[in-house]
PDB file of N, CA and C in Angstrom:
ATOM      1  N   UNK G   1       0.822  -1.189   0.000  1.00 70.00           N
ATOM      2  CA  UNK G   1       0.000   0.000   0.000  1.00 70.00           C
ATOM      3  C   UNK G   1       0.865   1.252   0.000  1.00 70.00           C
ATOM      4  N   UNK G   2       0.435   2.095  -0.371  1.00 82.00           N
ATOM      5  CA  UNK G   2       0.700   3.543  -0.750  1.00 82.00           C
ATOM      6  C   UNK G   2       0.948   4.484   0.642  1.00 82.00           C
ATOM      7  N   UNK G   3       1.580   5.311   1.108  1.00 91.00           N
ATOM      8  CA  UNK G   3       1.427   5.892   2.287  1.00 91.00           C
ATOM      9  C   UNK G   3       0.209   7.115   2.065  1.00 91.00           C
ATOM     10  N   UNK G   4      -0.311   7.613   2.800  1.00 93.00           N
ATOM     11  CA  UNK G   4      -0.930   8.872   3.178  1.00 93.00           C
ATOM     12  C   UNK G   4      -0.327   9.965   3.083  1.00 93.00           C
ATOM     13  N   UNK G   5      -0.482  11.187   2.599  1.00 93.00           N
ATOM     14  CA  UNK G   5       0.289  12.197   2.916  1.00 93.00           C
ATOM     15  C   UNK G   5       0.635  12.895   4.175  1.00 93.00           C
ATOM     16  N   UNK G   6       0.129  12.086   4.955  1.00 95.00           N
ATOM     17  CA  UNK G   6       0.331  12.699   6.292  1.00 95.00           C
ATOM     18  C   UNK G   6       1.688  11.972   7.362  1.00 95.00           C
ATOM     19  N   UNK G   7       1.493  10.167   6.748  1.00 97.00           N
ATOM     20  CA  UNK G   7       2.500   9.622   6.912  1.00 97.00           C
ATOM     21  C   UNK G   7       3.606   9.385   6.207  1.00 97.00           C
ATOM     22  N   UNK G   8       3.561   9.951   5.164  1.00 96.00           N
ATOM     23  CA  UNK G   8       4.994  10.908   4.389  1.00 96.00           C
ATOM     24  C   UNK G   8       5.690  11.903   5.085  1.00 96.00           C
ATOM     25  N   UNK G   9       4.959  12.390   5.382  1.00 96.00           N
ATOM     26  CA  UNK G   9       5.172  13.899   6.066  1.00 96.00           C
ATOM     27  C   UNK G   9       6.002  13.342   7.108  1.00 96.00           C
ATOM     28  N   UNK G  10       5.106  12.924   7.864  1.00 97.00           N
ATOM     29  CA  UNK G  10       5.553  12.285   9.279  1.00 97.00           C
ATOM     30  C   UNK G  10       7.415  11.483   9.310  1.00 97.00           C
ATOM     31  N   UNK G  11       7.262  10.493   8.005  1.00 97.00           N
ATOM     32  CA  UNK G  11       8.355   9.700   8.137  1.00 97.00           C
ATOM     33  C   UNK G  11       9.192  10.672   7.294  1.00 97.00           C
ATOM     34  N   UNK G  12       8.804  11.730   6.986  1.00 96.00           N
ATOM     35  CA  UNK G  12      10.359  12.453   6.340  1.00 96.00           C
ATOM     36  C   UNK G  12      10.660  13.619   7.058  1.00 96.00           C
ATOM     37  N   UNK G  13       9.661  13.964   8.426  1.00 96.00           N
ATOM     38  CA  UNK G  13      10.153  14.715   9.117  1.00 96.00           C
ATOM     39  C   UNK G  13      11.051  13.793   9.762  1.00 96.00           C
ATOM     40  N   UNK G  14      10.945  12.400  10.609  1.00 96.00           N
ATOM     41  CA  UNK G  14      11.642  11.735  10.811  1.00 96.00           C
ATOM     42  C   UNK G  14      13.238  11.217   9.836  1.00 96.00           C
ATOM     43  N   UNK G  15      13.394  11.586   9.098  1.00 96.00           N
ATOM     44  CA  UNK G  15      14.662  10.878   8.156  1.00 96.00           C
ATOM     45  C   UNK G  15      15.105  12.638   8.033  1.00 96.00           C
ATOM     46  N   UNK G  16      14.404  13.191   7.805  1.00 95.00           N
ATOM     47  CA  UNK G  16      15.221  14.726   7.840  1.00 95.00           C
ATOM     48  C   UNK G  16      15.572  15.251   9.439  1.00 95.00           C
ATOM     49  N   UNK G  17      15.133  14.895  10.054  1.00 94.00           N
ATOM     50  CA  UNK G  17      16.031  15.650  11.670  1.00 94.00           C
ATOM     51  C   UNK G  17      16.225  14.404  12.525  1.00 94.00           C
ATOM     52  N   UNK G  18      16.626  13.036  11.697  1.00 93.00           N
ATOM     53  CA  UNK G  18      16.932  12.048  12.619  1.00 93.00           C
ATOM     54  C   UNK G  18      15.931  11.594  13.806  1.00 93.00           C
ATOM     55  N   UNK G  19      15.076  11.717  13.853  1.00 94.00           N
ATOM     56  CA  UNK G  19      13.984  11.714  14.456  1.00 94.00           C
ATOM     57  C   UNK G  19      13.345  12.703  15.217  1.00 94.00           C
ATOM     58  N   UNK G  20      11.893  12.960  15.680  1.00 95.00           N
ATOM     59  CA  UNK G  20      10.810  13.941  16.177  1.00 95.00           C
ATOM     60  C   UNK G  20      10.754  13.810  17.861  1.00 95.00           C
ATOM     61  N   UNK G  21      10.582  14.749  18.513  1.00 95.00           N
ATOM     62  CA  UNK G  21      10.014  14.992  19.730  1.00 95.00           C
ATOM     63  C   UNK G  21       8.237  14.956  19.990  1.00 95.00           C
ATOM     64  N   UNK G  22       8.240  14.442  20.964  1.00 95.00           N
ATOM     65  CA  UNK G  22       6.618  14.624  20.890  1.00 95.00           C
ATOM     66  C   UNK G  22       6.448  14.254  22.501  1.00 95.00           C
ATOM     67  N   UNK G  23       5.682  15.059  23.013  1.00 93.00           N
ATOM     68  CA  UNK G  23       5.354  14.891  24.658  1.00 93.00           C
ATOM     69  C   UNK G  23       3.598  15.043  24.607  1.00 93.00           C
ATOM     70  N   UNK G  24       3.082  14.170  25.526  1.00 87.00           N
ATOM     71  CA  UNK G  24       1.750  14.045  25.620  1.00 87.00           C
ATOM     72  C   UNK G  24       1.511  15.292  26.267  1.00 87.00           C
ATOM     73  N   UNK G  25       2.020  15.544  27.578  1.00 88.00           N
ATOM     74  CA  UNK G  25       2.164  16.428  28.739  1.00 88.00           C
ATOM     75  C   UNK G  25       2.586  17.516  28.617  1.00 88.00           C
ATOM     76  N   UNK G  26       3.072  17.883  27.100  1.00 92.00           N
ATOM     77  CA  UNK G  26       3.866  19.254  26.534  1.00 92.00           C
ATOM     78  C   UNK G  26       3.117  19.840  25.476  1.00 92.00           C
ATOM     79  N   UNK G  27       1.758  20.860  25.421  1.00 93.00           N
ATOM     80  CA  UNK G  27       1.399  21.554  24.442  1.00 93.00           C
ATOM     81  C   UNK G  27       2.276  22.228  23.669  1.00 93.00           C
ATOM     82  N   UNK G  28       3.100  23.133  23.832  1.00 94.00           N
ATOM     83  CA  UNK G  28       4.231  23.586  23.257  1.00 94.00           C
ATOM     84  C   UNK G  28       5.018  22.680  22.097  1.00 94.00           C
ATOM     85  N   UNK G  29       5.229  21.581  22.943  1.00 93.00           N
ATOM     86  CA  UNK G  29       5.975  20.826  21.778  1.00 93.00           C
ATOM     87  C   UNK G  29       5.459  20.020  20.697  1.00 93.00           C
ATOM     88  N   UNK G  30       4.138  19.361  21.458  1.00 94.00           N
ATOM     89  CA  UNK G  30       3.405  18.815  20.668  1.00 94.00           C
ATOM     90  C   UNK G  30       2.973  19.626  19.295  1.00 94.00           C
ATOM     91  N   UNK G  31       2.831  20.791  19.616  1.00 95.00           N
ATOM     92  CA  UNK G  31       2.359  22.008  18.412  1.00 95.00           C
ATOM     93  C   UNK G  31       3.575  22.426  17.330  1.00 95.00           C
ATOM     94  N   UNK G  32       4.590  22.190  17.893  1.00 94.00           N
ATOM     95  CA  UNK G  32       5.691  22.528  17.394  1.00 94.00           C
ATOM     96  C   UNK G  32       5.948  21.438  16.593  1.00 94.00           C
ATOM     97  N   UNK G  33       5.848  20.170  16.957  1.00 94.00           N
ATOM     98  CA  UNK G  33       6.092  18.852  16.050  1.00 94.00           C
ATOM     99  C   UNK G  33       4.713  18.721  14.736  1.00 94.00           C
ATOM    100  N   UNK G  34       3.824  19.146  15.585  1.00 96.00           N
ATOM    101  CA  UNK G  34       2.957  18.992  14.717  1.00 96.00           C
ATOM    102  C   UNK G  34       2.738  19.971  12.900  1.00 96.00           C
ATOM    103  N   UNK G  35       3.447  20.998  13.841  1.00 95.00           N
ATOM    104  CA  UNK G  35       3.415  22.161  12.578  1.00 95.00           C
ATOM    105  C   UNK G  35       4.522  21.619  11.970  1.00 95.00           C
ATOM    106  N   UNK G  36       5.740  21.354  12.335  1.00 92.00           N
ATOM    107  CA  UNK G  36       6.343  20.674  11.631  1.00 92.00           C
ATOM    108  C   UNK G  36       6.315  19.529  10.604  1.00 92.00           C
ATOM    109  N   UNK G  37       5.407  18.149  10.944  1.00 93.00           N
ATOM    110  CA  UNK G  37       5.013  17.330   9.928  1.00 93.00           C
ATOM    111  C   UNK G  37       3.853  17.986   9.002  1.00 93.00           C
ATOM    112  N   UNK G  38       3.957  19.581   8.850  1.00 93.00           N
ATOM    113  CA  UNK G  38       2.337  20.070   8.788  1.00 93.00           C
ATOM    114  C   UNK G  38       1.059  19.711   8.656  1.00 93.00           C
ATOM    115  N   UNK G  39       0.993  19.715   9.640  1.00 94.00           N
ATOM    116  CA  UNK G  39      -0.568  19.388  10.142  1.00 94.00           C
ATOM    117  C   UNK G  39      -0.689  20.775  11.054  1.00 94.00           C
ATOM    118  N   UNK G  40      -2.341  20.792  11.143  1.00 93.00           N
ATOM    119  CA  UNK G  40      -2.889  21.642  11.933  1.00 93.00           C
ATOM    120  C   UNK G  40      -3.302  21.523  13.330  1.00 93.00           C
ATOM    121  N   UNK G  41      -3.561  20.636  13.526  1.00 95.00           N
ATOM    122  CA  UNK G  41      -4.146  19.945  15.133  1.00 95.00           C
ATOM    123  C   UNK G  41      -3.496  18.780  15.488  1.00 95.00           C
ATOM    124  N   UNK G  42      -3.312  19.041  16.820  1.00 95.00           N
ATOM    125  CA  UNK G  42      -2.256  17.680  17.155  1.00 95.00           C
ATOM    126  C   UNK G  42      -3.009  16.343  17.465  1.00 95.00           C
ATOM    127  N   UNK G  43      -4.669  16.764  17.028  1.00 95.00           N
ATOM    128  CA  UNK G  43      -5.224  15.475  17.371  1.00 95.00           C
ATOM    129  C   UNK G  43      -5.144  14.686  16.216  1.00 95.00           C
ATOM    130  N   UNK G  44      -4.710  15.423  14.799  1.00 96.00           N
ATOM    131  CA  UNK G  44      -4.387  14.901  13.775  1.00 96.00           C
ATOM    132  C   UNK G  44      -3.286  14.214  13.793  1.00 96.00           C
ATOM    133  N   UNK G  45      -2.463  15.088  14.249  1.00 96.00           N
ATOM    134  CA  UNK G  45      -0.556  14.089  14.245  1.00 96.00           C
ATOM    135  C   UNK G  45      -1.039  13.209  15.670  1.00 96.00           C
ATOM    136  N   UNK G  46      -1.452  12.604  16.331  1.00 95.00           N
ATOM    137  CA  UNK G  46      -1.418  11.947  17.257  1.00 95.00           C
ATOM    138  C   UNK G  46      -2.110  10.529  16.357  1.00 95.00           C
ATOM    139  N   UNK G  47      -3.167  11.072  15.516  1.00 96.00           N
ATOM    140  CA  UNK G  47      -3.825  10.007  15.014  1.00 96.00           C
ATOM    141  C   UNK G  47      -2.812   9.315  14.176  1.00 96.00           C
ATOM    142  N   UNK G  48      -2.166  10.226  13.575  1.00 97.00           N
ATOM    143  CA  UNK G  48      -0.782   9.574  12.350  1.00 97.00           C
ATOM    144  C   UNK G  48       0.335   8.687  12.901  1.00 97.00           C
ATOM    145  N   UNK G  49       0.697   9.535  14.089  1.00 96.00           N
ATOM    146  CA  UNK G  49       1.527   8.663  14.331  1.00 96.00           C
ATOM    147  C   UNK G  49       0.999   7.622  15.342  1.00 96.00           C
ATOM    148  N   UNK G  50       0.090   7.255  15.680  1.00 96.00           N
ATOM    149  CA  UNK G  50      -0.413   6.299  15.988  1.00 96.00           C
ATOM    150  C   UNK G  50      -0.888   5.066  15.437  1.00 96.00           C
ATOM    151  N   UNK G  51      -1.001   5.287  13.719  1.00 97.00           N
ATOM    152  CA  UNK G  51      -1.588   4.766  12.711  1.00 97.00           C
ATOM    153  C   UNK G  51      -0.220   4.381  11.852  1.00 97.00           C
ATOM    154  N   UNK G  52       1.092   5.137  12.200  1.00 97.00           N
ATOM    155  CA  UNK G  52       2.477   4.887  11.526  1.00 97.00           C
ATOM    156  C   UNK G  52       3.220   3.482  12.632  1.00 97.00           C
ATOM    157  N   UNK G  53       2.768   4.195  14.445  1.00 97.00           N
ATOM    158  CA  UNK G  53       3.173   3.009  14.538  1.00 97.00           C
ATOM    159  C   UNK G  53       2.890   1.778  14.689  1.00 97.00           C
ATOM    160  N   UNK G  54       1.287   1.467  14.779  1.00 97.00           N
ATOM    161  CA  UNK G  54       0.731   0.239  14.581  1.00 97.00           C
ATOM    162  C   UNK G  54       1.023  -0.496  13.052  1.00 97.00           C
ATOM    163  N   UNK G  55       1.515   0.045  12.200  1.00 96.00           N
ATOM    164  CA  UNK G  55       2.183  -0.492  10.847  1.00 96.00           C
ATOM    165  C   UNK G  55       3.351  -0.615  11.020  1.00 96.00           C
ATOM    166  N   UNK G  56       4.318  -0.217  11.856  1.00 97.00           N
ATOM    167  CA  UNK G  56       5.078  -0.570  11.828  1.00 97.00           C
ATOM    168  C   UNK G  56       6.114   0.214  11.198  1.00 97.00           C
ATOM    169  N   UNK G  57       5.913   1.656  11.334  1.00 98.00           N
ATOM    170  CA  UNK G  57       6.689   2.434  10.444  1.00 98.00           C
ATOM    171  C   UNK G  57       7.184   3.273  11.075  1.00 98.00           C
ATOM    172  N   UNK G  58       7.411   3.505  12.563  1.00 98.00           N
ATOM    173  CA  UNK G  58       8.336   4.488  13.671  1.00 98.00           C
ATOM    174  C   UNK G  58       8.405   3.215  14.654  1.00 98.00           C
ATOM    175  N   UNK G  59       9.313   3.973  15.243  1.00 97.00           N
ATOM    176  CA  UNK G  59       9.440   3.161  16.604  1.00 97.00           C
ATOM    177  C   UNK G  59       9.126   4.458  17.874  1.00 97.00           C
ATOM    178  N   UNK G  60       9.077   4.489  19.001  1.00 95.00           N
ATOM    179  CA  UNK G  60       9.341   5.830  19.881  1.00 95.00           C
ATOM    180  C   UNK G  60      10.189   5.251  21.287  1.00 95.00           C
ATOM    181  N   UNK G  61      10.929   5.769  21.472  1.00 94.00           N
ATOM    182  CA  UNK G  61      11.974   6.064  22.466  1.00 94.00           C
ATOM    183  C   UNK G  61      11.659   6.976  23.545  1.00 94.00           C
ATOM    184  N   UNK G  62      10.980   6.666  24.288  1.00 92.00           N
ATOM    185  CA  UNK G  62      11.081   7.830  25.912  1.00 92.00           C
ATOM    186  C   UNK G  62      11.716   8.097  26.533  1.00 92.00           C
ATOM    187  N   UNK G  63      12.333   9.670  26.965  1.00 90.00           N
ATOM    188  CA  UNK G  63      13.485   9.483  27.180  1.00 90.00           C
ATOM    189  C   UNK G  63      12.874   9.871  28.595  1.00 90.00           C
ATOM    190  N   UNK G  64      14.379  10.380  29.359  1.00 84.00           N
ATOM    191  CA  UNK G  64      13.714  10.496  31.051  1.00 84.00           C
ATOM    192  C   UNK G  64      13.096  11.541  31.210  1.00 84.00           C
ATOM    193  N   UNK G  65      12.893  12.966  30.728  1.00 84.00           N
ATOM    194  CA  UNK G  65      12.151  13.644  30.734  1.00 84.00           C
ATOM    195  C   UNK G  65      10.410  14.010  30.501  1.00 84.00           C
ATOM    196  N   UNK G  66      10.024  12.671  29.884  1.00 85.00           N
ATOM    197  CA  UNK G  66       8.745  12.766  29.792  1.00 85.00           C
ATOM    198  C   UNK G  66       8.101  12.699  28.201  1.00 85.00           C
ATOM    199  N   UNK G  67       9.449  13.112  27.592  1.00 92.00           N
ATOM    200  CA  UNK G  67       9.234  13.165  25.824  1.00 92.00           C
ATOM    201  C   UNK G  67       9.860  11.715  25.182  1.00 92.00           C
ATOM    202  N   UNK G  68       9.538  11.555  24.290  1.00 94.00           N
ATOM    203  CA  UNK G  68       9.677  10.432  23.446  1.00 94.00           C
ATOM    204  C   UNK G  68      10.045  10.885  22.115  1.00 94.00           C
ATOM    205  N   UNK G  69      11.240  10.164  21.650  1.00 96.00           N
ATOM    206  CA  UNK G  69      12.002  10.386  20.553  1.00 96.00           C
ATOM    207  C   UNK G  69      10.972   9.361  19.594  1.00 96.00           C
ATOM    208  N   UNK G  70      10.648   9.824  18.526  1.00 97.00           N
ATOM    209  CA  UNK G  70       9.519   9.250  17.180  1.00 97.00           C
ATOM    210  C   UNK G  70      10.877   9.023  15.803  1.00 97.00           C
ATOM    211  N   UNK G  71      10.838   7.940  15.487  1.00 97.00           N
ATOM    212  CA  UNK G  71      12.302   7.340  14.433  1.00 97.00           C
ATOM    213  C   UNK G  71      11.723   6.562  13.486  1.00 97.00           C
ATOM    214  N   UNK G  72      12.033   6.801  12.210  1.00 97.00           N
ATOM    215  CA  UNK G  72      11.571   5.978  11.179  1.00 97.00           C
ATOM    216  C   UNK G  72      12.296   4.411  11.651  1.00 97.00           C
ATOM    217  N   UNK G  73      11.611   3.410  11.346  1.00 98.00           N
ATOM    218  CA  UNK G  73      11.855   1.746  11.208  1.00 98.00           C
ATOM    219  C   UNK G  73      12.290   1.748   9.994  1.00 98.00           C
ATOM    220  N   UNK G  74      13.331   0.705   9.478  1.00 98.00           N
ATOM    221  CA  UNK G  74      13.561   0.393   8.280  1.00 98.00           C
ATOM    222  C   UNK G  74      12.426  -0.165   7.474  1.00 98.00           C
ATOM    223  N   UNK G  75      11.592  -0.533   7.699  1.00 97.00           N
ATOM    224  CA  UNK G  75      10.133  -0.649   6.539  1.00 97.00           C
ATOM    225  C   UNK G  75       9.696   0.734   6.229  1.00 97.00           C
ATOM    226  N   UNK G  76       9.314   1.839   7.827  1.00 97.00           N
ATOM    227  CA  UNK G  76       9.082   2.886   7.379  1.00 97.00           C
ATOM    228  C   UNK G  76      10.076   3.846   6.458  1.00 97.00           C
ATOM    229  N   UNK G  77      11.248   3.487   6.135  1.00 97.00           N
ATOM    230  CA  UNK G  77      11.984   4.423   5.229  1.00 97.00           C
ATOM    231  C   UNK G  77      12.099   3.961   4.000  1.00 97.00           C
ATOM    232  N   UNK G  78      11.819   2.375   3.798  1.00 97.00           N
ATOM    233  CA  UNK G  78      11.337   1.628   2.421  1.00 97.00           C
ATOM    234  C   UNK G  78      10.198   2.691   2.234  1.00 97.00           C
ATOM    235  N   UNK G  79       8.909   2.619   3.030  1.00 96.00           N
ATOM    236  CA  UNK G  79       8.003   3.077   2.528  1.00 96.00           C
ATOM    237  C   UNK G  79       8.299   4.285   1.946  1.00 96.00           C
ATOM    238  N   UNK G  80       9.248   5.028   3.116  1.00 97.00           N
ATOM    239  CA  UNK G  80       9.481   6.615   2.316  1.00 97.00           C
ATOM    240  C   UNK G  80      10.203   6.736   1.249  1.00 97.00           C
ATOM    241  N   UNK G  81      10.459   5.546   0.599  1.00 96.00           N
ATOM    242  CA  UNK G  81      11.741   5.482  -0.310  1.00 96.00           C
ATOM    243  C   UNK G  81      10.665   5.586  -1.574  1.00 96.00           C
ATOM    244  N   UNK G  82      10.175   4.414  -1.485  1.00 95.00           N
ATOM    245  CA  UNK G  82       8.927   3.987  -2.475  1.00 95.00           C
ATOM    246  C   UNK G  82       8.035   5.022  -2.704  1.00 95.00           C
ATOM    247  N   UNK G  83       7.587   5.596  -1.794  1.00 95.00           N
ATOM    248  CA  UNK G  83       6.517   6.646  -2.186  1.00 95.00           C
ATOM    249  C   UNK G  83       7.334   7.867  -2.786  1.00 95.00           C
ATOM    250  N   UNK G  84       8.789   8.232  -2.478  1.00 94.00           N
ATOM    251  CA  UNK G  84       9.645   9.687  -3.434  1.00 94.00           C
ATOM    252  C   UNK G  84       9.617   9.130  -4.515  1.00 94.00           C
ATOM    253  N   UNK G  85       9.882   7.543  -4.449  1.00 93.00           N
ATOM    254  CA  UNK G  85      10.309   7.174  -6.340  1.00 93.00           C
ATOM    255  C   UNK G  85       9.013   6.946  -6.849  1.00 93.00           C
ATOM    256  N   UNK G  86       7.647   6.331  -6.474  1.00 91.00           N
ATOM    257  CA  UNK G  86       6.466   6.843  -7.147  1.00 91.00           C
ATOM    258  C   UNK G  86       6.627   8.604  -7.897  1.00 91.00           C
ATOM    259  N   UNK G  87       6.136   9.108  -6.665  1.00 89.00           N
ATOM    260  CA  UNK G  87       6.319  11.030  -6.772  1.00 89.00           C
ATOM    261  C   UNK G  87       7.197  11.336  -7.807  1.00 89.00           C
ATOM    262  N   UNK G  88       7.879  11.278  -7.732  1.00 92.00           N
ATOM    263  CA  UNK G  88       9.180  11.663  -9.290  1.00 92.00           C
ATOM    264  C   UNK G  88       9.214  10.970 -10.161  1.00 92.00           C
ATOM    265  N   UNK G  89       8.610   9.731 -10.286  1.00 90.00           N
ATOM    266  CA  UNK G  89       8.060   9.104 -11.662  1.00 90.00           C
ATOM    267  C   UNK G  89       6.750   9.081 -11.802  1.00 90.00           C
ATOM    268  N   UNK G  90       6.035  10.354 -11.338  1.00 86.00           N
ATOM    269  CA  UNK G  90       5.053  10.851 -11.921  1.00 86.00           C
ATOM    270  C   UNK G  90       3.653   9.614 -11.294  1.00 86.00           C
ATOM    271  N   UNK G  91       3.968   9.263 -10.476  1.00 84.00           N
ATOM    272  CA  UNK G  91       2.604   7.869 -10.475  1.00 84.00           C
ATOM    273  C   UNK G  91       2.010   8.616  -9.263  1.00 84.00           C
ATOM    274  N   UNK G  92       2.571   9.229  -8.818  1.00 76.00           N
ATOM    275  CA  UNK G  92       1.865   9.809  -7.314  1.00 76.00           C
ATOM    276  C   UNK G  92       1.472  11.083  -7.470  1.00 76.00           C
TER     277      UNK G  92
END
């Protein structure tokens, strides 16, 4: 299957800054990650990456502070691989 544009977004904010921050307990950051994969509402990026990692396409890392590091999986960067080379050969 094809990714979503939202879990594009998501896994190439992940492969472009080595992975995302995201705190349940942190409006600030959560908004900040979120505008970043652009999206508008973080109930949107919560749904994505919730939906990226039940496929199997991030992993998340908590660190001791309360935030959790969000990292593409090697399937999820196939996927991101597959969906740029769709996109530039015109199929996407």
């Amino acid at each position: 299957d094809d990714l979503h544009k939202d879990e594009y977004r998501l896994l190439a904010a992940c492969a472009d800054h080595g992975g995302i921050l995201w705190a349940d307990n942190n409006t600030d950051l959560c908004l900040t990650t979120t505008r970043g994969i652009g999206l508008k509402a973080i109930g949107n990026a919560k749904a994505v990456i919730a939906k990226c990692h039940n496929l199997g396409y991030i992993t998340c890392m908590f660190n001791g502070n309360g935030s959790a590091t969000i990292n593409a999986t090697p399937l999820g960067m196939n996927m991101l691989e597959d969906y740029e080379d769709q996109k530039e050969a015109g199929i996407l």
